[in-house]
């Protein structure tokens, strides 16, 4: 297959390399301001990979010509943080053809809805299948230009949903070879809610905020940063997320249980499950507070869940408290920024029943 | 004068030593379970002091006989954390005589109201003057049994209020010699609200919670623990406190301004004011989270202010968020514990005008 990968960061490089090592023709795009990996990959002719899997992945093209990357691609993998979703949709619009399948990987809070809207397509349009995964299928970091380290590739617990969800199997079939652990979700609300990052990252960051600032990230985010009190805070957030899921008839798997399934963890708890987990070893903290752990996982993730909770009458006092305090310490009014809310996803007028049935 | 000091912890030893060094006859009481300092002081015949002032303070009596300590005392200084106030009142009841003056030092959230109630006295009773200070007049720590280190003795910014407040001057006159920087407050709500600890300690603790747990207090609470984000959180809490004051026609001095007046700080800001402040140097963090920095300053201080805010219709979202998250990480439902609320102080049925006029 021709695979288009949009995004050349940690996740984009891992996805591109994984598909290429499975023998697919991979074309990689990023915007001109992100050219470090692109240039190295172009020069080397591919991506060096080490860690959980190892090799040199030949990449057919790495560059800034989105038309060349998208045209004729069977599968378009969009791999970027939440704030980039709309930008990629705008760049891709006009080049995407009927019959192409798009995977927002990961959805990072309803990314498939944002992308579809960004392409100018109605929710009901089935000519192009837009889907999303619940999580990035790797813990990975670019450790040098054109070289990605895979801490782990997830064994399972990767959910996929298309819009509408009865099209999910059409995409799943193309992903199974590279991601044998991928399973269908009920709908994109499940992939969005099953994303564990908003449960994990803000809690760890908040209770280590002074240390992040003081040490500029020079400590291990999970191994050192997760203590029993951090675990209790993650658990409290997770409980609220699970309640939101219940109201929407979606069973949300608690984070530590999913961590076992994915291979991140060896113990199913909110404390040593993280601090001793195989998939969390060696990951340094963010170098400053102004980072996606807050900007994405609070500004998009928790704000979205809290607003969704309001809409369907599920209380989220702990999420709300984290949003409030994060807003103060970051000097950003995350809730008022409305980066991702049921409204921005076009879902704010739906009742619980409509949310369950439309998607 | 004969001075009775109830409480032999950090503050009690400092108060006892300071009065004794000024030539007063000091009698020191504590409960039998707190006998370490008492025994050393009894054996040595006094308290060794170093730091901001230095000397050996002769103590007439240190022991567990409260009758001996209280009888004939001109001034009774009650020096203990918030949770101890009621216990001391119950122990003192029956021994206190008309005409005696009592100072709850510091009030730690309406301590004078609790003490007066604990003695079985009505709010209006003037036969015994119960009063409170806004703060402990020292930053101090007992560094060995019977030996207290005074980081600083406060230069000013110590507020005093009696119940009712028109009796304040009667107590002030006896304290001026030892505390030249003491000034009258409008009422006990001012002394309660002007206590800066609930603004400072929970914010620093929360954003350093994982480090407290991991390092068991082996870092400098202010010098290392206060970073710009911690400062922003303190400032947000302080703003809510100031708003509560405004509604009650009390001008609350912001913490860093008061810190300058008291001599803790050399810069009036919420960041380097603390991390570089003279009075905050060398103070280690708590050895575990389960400590008065949370149990008293959230469980009593912030819960009281938040509930008072509700009563008089001042919103306190940041205080509430800290209470929520602190409750989760401590595994204690601070709000439901109602350790100190307008209700426990007997103030919950009062309107704003009544609160202003009764006290």
XYZ file of C-alpha atoms in Angstrom:
718
model
C 0.000 0.000 0.000
C 0.978 3.631 -0.377
C 0.893 5.123 3.079
C 0.861 8.880 3.623
C 2.088 10.001 7.029
C 1.305 13.596 7.940
C 3.522 14.766 10.792
C 7.221 14.114 11.370
C 7.459 14.287 15.156
C 8.005 11.428 17.592
C 4.809 9.635 16.622
C 4.978 10.377 12.893
C 8.486 8.944 12.613
C 7.470 5.806 14.514
C 4.361 5.239 12.375
C 6.274 5.884 9.133
C 9.092 3.548 10.126
C 6.751 0.787 11.282
C 4.745 0.741 8.031
C 7.911 0.958 5.927
C 9.538 -1.940 7.767
C 6.423 -3.973 6.943
C 7.156 -3.328 3.259
C 4.764 -0.466 2.504
C 5.622 2.589 0.398
C 5.698 5.406 2.931
C 5.507 9.106 2.049
C 6.081 11.575 4.856
C 4.867 15.170 5.012
C 5.366 18.016 7.413
C 5.073 21.784 7.271
C 8.175 23.729 6.307
C 8.804 24.937 9.843
C 9.272 21.329 10.920
C 12.153 20.319 8.705
C 14.742 18.793 10.992
C 13.564 15.213 10.787
C 12.320 15.659 7.242
C 15.756 16.825 6.044
C 17.614 14.038 7.820
C 15.212 11.383 6.510
C 15.432 12.755 2.981
C 19.225 12.751 3.170
C 19.466 9.255 4.678
C 16.670 7.814 2.569
C 14.857 6.589 5.634
C 14.487 6.424 9.405
C 16.789 4.713 11.880
C 14.819 2.858 14.552
C 15.945 1.284 17.792
C 14.355 0.054 20.978
C 11.382 -2.292 20.990
C 11.956 -2.931 17.282
C 15.090 -2.126 15.330
C 16.021 -1.407 11.730
C 16.433 1.080 8.943
C 13.079 1.967 7.408
C 13.278 3.145 3.814
C 11.015 6.158 3.200
C 10.010 6.858 -0.418
C 9.663 10.582 0.097
C 9.993 12.984 2.991
C 9.207 16.596 2.309
C 6.800 19.516 2.294
C 4.798 18.678 -0.855
C 1.498 17.474 0.564
C -0.011 16.760 -2.851
C 2.769 14.308 -3.657
C 2.335 12.608 -0.283
C -1.448 12.286 -0.368
C -2.123 11.540 -4.026
C -2.904 7.880 -4.519
C -2.321 6.989 -0.864
C -4.480 4.110 0.334
C -4.187 5.152 3.923
C -3.429 8.586 5.360
C -2.051 8.539 8.893
C -2.271 11.957 10.598
C 0.135 11.946 13.544
C 0.432 15.170 15.551
C -0.598 16.768 18.846
C -4.201 17.925 19.241
C -3.544 21.514 18.226
C -2.149 20.414 14.843
C -5.209 18.487 13.663
C -7.018 21.416 12.105
C -3.858 22.715 10.402
C -3.247 19.365 8.713
C -6.881 19.177 7.593
C -6.608 22.602 6.009
C -3.376 21.627 4.265
C -4.825 18.314 3.029
C -8.121 19.775 1.815
C -8.298 19.756 -1.958
C -5.896 16.828 -2.340
C -7.837 14.088 -0.627
C -9.864 11.923 -3.010
C -12.974 9.835 -2.556
C -12.228 6.366 -1.288
C -9.192 7.364 0.719
C -9.079 6.352 4.356
C -7.770 8.672 7.020
C -6.617 7.741 10.519
C -6.072 10.441 13.096
C -3.480 8.787 15.262
C -4.193 9.344 18.059
C -7.562 11.113 18.049
C -6.356 13.315 20.916
C -9.852 14.391 21.771
C -12.193 13.969 18.812
C -9.482 14.621 16.238
C -11.409 12.772 13.536
C -14.377 15.117 13.965
C -12.078 18.136 13.708
C -10.320 16.723 10.668
C -13.521 15.831 8.833
C -14.926 19.284 9.555
C -11.600 20.793 8.420
C -11.934 18.984 5.089
C -15.332 20.624 4.695
C -17.201 17.338 4.981
C -20.501 16.813 6.765
C -20.559 14.326 9.634
C -22.716 11.951 7.537
C -20.484 12.049 4.435
C -19.161 8.555 3.708
C -17.123 9.252 0.565
C -13.971 9.611 2.625
C -13.597 7.583 5.798
C -12.111 9.584 8.645
C -11.244 7.583 11.741
C -9.173 7.892 14.892
C -7.222 5.742 17.300
C -7.503 6.108 21.071
C -3.762 6.311 21.549
C -0.469 6.490 19.757
C 0.576 2.835 19.363
C 4.059 3.589 20.697
C 5.906 5.168 23.545
C 8.641 6.781 21.500
C 10.933 9.769 21.183
C 13.015 11.170 18.339
C 16.490 10.985 19.882
C 18.368 12.542 16.943
C 17.234 13.962 13.602
C 15.853 11.041 11.607
C 16.331 8.548 14.423
C 13.481 7.342 16.634
C 13.667 5.301 19.814
C 10.708 3.011 20.501
C 10.363 2.499 24.263
C 7.522 0.126 23.573
C 5.155 -0.713 20.753
C 1.758 -1.347 22.296
C 0.698 -4.984 22.441
C -3.024 -4.288 22.577
C -5.554 -1.827 23.914
C -5.504 0.382 20.805
C -9.066 1.377 19.887
C -10.196 2.539 16.477
C -13.419 4.264 15.456
C -14.533 5.748 12.143
C -17.271 8.334 11.605
C -19.829 6.878 11.558
C -18.773 3.866 13.546
C -20.274 1.248 11.213
C -17.388 2.067 8.842
C -14.761 1.222 11.464
C -14.096 -2.284 10.102
C -13.161 -0.832 6.673
C -10.180 0.927 8.222
C -9.378 -1.719 10.791
C -8.666 -4.237 8.044
C -5.797 -2.106 6.729
C -4.263 -1.503 10.159
C -4.355 -5.053 11.516
C -1.101 -6.103 9.843
C 0.935 -3.337 11.503
C -1.145 -3.168 14.684
C -2.343 -6.670 15.547
C -3.519 -5.374 18.930
C -6.008 -2.880 17.463
C -9.708 -3.345 18.267
C -12.897 -1.570 17.186
C -14.382 1.043 19.520
C -18.088 1.699 19.865
C -17.619 5.187 18.419
C -15.264 8.185 18.427
C -16.434 9.141 21.908
C -14.936 5.883 23.125
C -11.597 6.517 21.387
C -11.611 10.063 22.747
C -12.475 9.063 26.308
C -10.227 6.004 26.329
C -7.170 8.218 25.745
C -5.382 7.995 29.076
C -3.168 11.038 28.726
C -5.541 13.588 30.314
C -5.791 11.272 33.308
C -2.038 10.816 33.627
C -0.058 13.835 32.471
C -1.815 16.719 34.280
C -1.844 14.871 37.627
C 1.854 14.031 37.459
C 2.731 17.514 36.224
C 0.667 19.370 38.817
C 2.123 17.571 41.818
C 5.631 17.988 40.368
C 5.126 21.471 38.950
C 7.744 23.229 41.068
C 10.295 20.532 40.264
C 9.648 20.783 36.509
C 10.246 24.498 36.722
C 13.286 24.242 38.942
C 15.006 21.268 37.316
C 13.893 22.067 33.764
C 12.811 18.478 33.275
C 15.905 16.850 34.701
C 14.056 14.041 36.463
C 12.222 10.925 35.335
C 8.598 11.813 34.782
C 7.177 8.435 35.798
C 9.928 6.677 37.744
C 10.448 9.652 40.072
C 7.373 11.776 39.425
C 4.714 9.206 40.294
C 4.316 8.804 44.052
C 1.304 7.470 46.010
C -0.369 10.890 46.175
C 0.042 11.318 42.415
C -1.527 7.896 41.993
C -4.531 8.915 44.096
C -5.050 12.006 41.965
C -4.869 9.999 38.724
C -7.361 7.529 40.139
C -9.816 10.291 41.067
C -9.641 11.743 37.546
C -10.039 8.287 36.047
C -13.191 7.659 38.089
C -14.818 10.770 36.659
C -13.858 9.717 33.128
C -15.352 6.276 33.712
C -18.611 7.870 34.934
C -18.842 9.980 31.778
C -18.356 6.808 29.758
C -21.091 4.988 31.687
C -23.623 7.694 30.925
C -22.757 7.295 27.231
C -23.002 3.487 27.466
C -19.283 3.137 26.837
C -17.200 0.978 29.115
C -13.976 2.852 29.790
C -11.154 0.591 30.854
C -9.326 2.104 33.838
C -5.848 3.321 32.942
C -3.801 0.745 34.865
C -5.837 -2.130 33.434
C -5.311 -0.770 29.941
C -1.634 -0.249 30.764
C -1.300 -3.981 31.393
C -3.046 -4.828 28.108
C -0.914 -2.343 26.170
C 2.303 -3.596 27.734
C 3.242 -0.349 29.472
C 2.784 -1.839 32.922
C 3.339 -5.028 34.834
C 1.217 -4.064 37.845
C -2.327 -2.786 37.645
C -2.294 0.173 40.022
C -1.968 3.949 39.859
C 1.323 4.076 41.733
C 4.098 1.531 41.095
C 2.226 0.558 37.922
C 3.640 3.799 36.530
C 6.828 4.321 38.500
C 8.057 0.809 37.738
C 6.250 0.199 34.418
C 8.340 -1.143 31.536
C 6.923 1.355 29.054
C 7.559 4.346 31.284
C 11.218 3.784 32.021
C 13.757 6.388 30.998
C 11.213 9.031 30.000
C 12.367 12.427 31.202
C 10.001 15.144 32.374
C 9.103 18.060 30.137
C 11.769 20.775 30.076
C 9.230 23.475 30.974
C 5.660 23.619 32.195
C 4.512 25.198 28.939
C 4.212 21.836 27.231
C 1.598 19.494 25.751
C 1.248 17.698 29.102
C -0.662 20.761 30.242
C -1.609 22.568 27.033
C -3.036 19.485 25.336
C -4.065 17.222 28.188
C -5.678 19.970 30.272
C -6.506 22.527 27.550
C -8.025 19.953 25.222
C -8.525 16.710 27.146
C -9.790 17.706 30.590
C -11.671 20.763 29.357
C -13.441 18.602 26.775
C -14.350 15.909 29.302
C -15.529 18.473 31.838
C -17.720 20.252 29.285
C -19.054 16.932 28.000
C -19.774 16.026 31.613
C -21.784 19.240 32.042
C -23.731 18.510 28.852
C -24.733 15.011 29.948
C -24.992 15.832 33.675
C -22.005 13.983 35.080
C -20.110 15.926 37.740
C -16.342 16.319 37.375
C -15.103 18.223 40.450
C -11.569 16.858 40.333
C -11.102 17.529 36.621
C -12.497 21.013 37.208
C -10.093 21.588 40.090
C -7.118 20.547 37.970
C -8.293 22.831 35.157
C -8.603 25.743 37.607
C -5.194 25.290 39.184
C -3.469 24.508 35.899
C -4.977 27.689 34.454
C -3.542 29.717 37.331
C -0.048 28.266 37.250
C 0.177 28.365 33.453
C -1.353 31.834 33.223
C -3.814 30.525 30.607
C -7.581 30.379 30.929
C -7.878 26.873 29.529
C -11.640 26.657 29.857
C -12.248 30.002 28.222
C -9.859 29.126 25.369
C -12.365 26.416 24.297
C -9.639 24.574 22.400
C -11.736 21.437 22.337
C -15.286 21.276 23.589
C -18.431 19.438 22.522
C -19.250 22.692 20.721
C -16.048 22.756 18.649
C -16.671 19.104 17.765
C -20.233 19.939 16.668
C -21.784 17.804 19.399
C -23.077 20.355 21.879
C -26.743 20.207 20.847
C -27.003 16.422 21.170
C -28.777 14.603 23.965
C -27.210 11.527 25.514
C -29.266 9.293 23.200
C -28.262 11.270 20.133
C -24.598 11.114 21.094
C -24.905 7.348 21.382
C -26.742 6.882 18.107
C -25.332 9.509 15.711
C -21.635 8.710 15.899
C 3.860 39.766 85.285
C 3.122 36.093 85.690
C 2.786 34.682 82.203
C 1.193 31.286 81.568
C 2.204 29.667 78.320
C 0.072 26.731 77.224
C 1.877 24.632 74.616
C 5.530 23.628 74.475
C 6.110 23.245 70.734
C 8.102 25.541 68.451
C 5.899 28.547 69.102
C 5.298 27.914 72.812
C 9.034 27.710 73.521
C 9.683 30.926 71.589
C 6.911 32.827 73.374
C 7.967 31.513 76.797
C 11.609 32.394 76.181
C 10.851 35.861 74.851
C 8.689 36.850 77.846
C 11.185 35.338 80.280
C 14.099 37.209 78.718
C 12.077 40.410 79.232
C 12.043 39.622 82.961
C 8.600 38.081 83.373
C 7.806 35.012 85.475
C 6.952 32.372 82.915
C 5.082 29.141 83.671
C 4.874 26.579 80.880
C 2.245 23.872 80.508
C 1.743 21.019 78.092
C -0.160 17.732 78.108
C 1.676 14.674 79.384
C 2.120 13.202 75.912
C 4.215 16.223 74.997
C 6.979 15.965 77.542
C 10.214 16.173 75.584
C 10.671 19.931 75.749
C 8.973 20.153 79.128
C 11.408 17.656 80.681
C 14.471 19.329 79.199
C 13.321 22.788 80.282
C 12.514 21.559 83.776
C 15.934 19.914 84.028
C 17.829 22.931 82.630
C 15.695 25.492 84.463
C 14.939 27.295 81.231
C 15.121 27.490 77.438
C 18.199 27.969 75.282
C 17.544 30.402 72.465
C 19.596 31.261 69.400
C 19.046 32.982 66.087
C 17.406 36.373 65.797
C 17.758 36.793 69.570
C 20.002 34.789 71.827
C 20.120 33.827 75.481
C 19.106 31.492 78.259
C 15.548 32.164 79.366
C 14.813 31.130 82.937
C 11.425 29.402 83.221
C 9.797 29.325 86.684
C 7.953 26.097 86.051
C 7.561 23.691 83.146
C 5.204 20.778 83.647
C 1.799 19.186 83.337
C 0.007 20.895 86.234
C -2.262 23.367 84.478
C -3.708 24.766 87.735
C -0.248 25.781 88.882
C 0.471 27.420 85.542
C -2.774 29.335 85.206
C -3.483 30.405 88.787
C -2.651 34.042 89.269
C -1.338 34.509 85.728
C -1.882 37.999 84.363
C -1.672 36.827 80.791
C -2.312 33.365 79.374
C -0.650 32.720 76.018
C -2.126 29.682 74.227
C 0.371 28.572 71.589
C -0.533 25.467 69.532
C -1.768 24.361 66.117
C -5.447 24.874 65.266
C -6.522 21.375 66.272
C -5.194 21.861 69.818
C -7.229 24.953 70.690
C -10.285 23.144 71.946
C -8.205 20.666 73.981
C -6.414 23.454 75.806
C -9.711 25.233 76.504
C -11.128 22.075 78.041
C -8.000 21.605 80.159
C -8.026 25.254 81.294
C -11.738 25.388 82.089
C -12.328 25.593 85.818
C -8.959 27.221 86.557
C -9.305 30.466 84.686
C -10.454 33.360 86.862
C -12.299 36.560 86.100
C -9.979 39.346 85.021
C -7.472 37.079 83.343
C -6.519 37.834 79.780
C -6.056 35.100 77.229
C -4.224 35.360 73.911
C -4.603 32.592 71.333
C -1.318 32.928 69.524
C -1.890 32.654 66.643
C -5.664 32.496 66.247
C -5.206 29.913 63.467
C -8.695 30.421 62.203
C -10.946 31.883 64.882
C -9.101 30.202 67.725
C -10.325 32.774 70.233
C -13.943 31.926 69.421
C -13.217 28.219 69.859
C -11.385 28.838 73.125
C -14.071 31.075 74.572
C -16.731 28.527 73.625
C -14.540 25.767 75.108
C -14.441 27.636 78.412
C -18.232 27.629 78.375
C -18.461 31.395 77.953
C -20.969 33.241 75.808
C -19.631 35.429 73.007
C -20.774 38.543 74.898
C -19.178 37.590 78.247
C -16.575 40.199 79.198
C -15.414 38.791 82.538
C -12.516 37.051 80.842
C -10.934 38.624 77.779
C -10.149 36.098 75.095
C -8.161 37.451 72.143
C -6.075 36.184 69.259
C -3.129 37.223 67.142
C -3.104 36.902 63.363
C 0.205 35.093 63.303
C 2.881 33.580 65.457
C 5.337 36.450 66.071
C 8.300 34.229 65.125
C 9.591 31.914 62.453
C 11.109 29.346 64.771
C 11.858 25.673 65.257
C 12.789 23.596 68.289
C 16.172 22.220 67.150
C 16.834 20.094 70.237
C 14.837 19.389 73.403
C 14.610 22.669 75.296
C 16.434 24.649 72.603
C 14.656 26.899 70.139
C 16.067 28.569 67.035
C 14.474 31.893 66.089
C 14.821 32.394 62.310
C 13.200 35.784 62.743
C 11.118 37.630 65.275
C 8.534 39.624 63.386
C 9.161 43.368 63.209
C 5.535 44.298 62.628
C 2.374 43.147 60.954
C 1.114 41.233 63.987
C -2.604 41.881 64.476
C -4.507 41.414 67.711
C -8.254 41.269 68.313
C -10.267 40.507 71.431
C -13.883 39.358 71.602
C -15.557 41.771 71.374
C -13.081 43.982 69.585
C -13.582 47.047 71.800
C -11.613 45.133 74.463
C -8.596 44.702 72.183
C -6.657 47.619 73.694
C -6.848 46.013 77.159
C -4.747 43.106 75.935
C -2.587 45.086 73.536
C -1.200 47.118 76.415
C 0.305 43.989 78.008
C 1.809 42.696 74.764
C 3.421 45.883 73.468
C 6.583 45.484 75.539
C 7.404 42.071 74.066
C 5.849 42.724 70.661
C 6.376 46.374 69.752
C 5.128 45.607 66.217
C 1.671 44.483 67.331
C -1.340 46.475 66.114
C -5.082 46.273 66.785
C -7.266 44.476 64.238
C -10.823 45.454 63.440
C -12.065 42.152 64.847
C -11.255 38.443 65.053
C -12.305 37.962 61.450
C -9.437 40.230 60.482
C -6.913 38.289 62.576
C -8.291 35.048 61.127
C -8.224 36.217 57.527
C -4.900 38.004 57.847
C -3.184 34.722 58.739
C -1.091 34.066 55.651
C -0.463 30.354 56.178
C -3.492 29.041 54.270
C -2.381 31.166 51.329
C 1.216 29.946 51.451
C 1.553 26.397 52.760
C -1.041 24.496 50.691
C 0.100 26.073 47.417
C 3.757 25.262 48.038
C 2.902 21.773 49.270
C 0.564 20.904 46.417
C 2.984 21.830 43.648
C 5.776 19.987 45.479
C 3.660 17.087 46.746
C 5.497 14.315 44.901
C 8.829 15.675 46.063
C 7.709 15.835 49.709
C 6.681 12.212 49.475
C 9.767 11.089 47.624
C 12.395 13.066 49.532
C 10.639 12.921 52.902
C 11.161 16.644 53.343
C 14.795 16.753 52.341
C 14.544 20.019 50.460
C 14.136 23.657 51.417
C 10.432 24.435 51.526
C 10.735 28.055 50.448
C 14.176 28.414 48.873
C 13.630 25.449 46.551
C 9.903 24.863 46.775
C 8.714 28.308 45.684
C 8.974 28.731 41.904
C 7.077 31.178 39.656
C 4.117 28.813 39.210
C 3.866 28.353 42.977
C 3.883 32.116 43.280
C 1.006 32.440 40.830
C -1.032 29.927 42.811
C -0.381 31.749 46.090
C -1.386 35.020 44.458
C -4.668 33.549 43.181
C -5.537 32.262 46.669
C -4.590 35.595 48.176
C -6.902 37.466 45.809
C -9.867 35.402 46.960
C -8.963 36.031 50.594
C -8.749 39.765 49.928
C -12.208 39.691 48.290
C -13.688 37.966 51.346
C -12.130 40.698 53.479
C -13.562 43.455 51.301
C -17.085 42.109 51.693
C -16.570 42.206 55.468
C -15.127 45.738 55.305
C -11.719 44.463 56.362
C -8.656 45.465 54.404
C -6.513 42.370 54.057
C -2.882 43.166 53.384
C -1.547 40.935 50.593
C 0.940 38.374 51.850
C 4.098 39.760 50.249
C 3.356 43.274 51.491
C 2.840 41.921 55.001
C 6.008 39.837 54.589
C 7.972 43.040 54.093
C 6.404 44.643 57.164
C 7.020 41.558 59.289
C 10.610 41.251 58.132
C 10.252 37.872 56.445
C 10.883 39.302 52.997
C 12.982 41.892 51.251
C 11.016 41.852 47.996
C 7.263 42.230 47.757
C 6.311 39.474 45.319
C 4.955 35.925 45.445
C 8.069 34.337 43.970
C 11.569 35.469 44.978
C 9.937 37.240 47.929
C 9.646 33.745 49.414
C 12.513 31.836 47.816
C 15.040 34.502 48.790
C 13.285 35.915 51.881
C 15.399 36.332 55.012
C 12.774 34.751 57.268
C 12.307 31.705 55.054
C 15.934 30.644 54.769
C 16.957 27.208 56.003
C 13.425 25.954 56.651
C 13.137 22.354 55.515
C 9.980 20.885 54.010
C 7.660 18.707 56.054
C 8.866 15.105 56.356
C 5.547 13.736 55.091
C 2.431 15.119 53.462
C 0.352 14.282 56.526
C 1.326 17.482 58.257
C -0.179 20.746 59.499
C 0.683 22.436 56.168
C -2.222 20.467 54.728
C -4.218 19.328 57.764
C -4.358 22.774 59.352
C -3.993 25.191 56.460
C -6.374 23.350 54.138
C -8.526 21.459 56.663
C -9.052 24.503 58.880
C -7.882 27.597 56.972
C -9.039 27.145 53.403
C -12.180 25.223 54.329
C -13.128 28.012 56.742
C -12.509 30.753 54.197
C -14.356 28.882 51.470
C -17.383 28.284 53.712
C -17.301 31.889 54.907
C -17.148 32.915 51.251
C -20.286 30.890 50.526
C -22.064 32.456 53.490
C -21.340 36.015 52.371
C -21.486 35.276 48.617
C -17.859 35.619 47.622
C -16.693 32.973 45.146
C -13.538 31.023 45.929
C -12.865 28.683 42.980
C -9.134 28.399 43.542
C -9.435 27.697 47.268
C -12.118 25.137 46.430
C -9.887 23.499 43.841
C -7.020 23.218 46.311
C -9.379 21.744 48.914
C -10.621 19.176 46.366
C -7.193 18.081 45.204
C -5.685 18.136 48.686
C -8.582 15.950 49.869
C -7.835 13.425 47.131
C -4.094 13.224 47.647
C -4.383 13.147 51.453
C -7.267 10.693 51.425
C -9.199 13.007 53.759
C -12.458 14.746 53.004
C -11.382 18.072 54.444
C -14.621 19.876 53.685
C -16.796 17.175 55.156
C -14.621 17.008 58.282
C -15.811 20.564 59.126
C -12.812 21.096 61.386
C -13.330 24.851 61.281
C -16.294 26.485 59.611
C -18.456 29.514 60.356
C -20.785 26.991 61.976
C -18.187 25.602 64.407
C -17.289 29.203 65.304
C -20.959 30.002 65.952
C -21.109 32.529 63.106
C -23.096 30.722 60.442
C -26.417 32.438 61.041
C -24.978 35.954 60.789
C -25.464 38.288 57.855
C -22.569 40.341 56.561
C -23.704 43.311 58.682
C -24.017 41.184 61.800
C -20.545 39.717 61.262
C -19.177 43.245 61.023
C -21.001 44.523 64.091
C -21.125 41.644 66.571
C -17.463 40.760 66.822
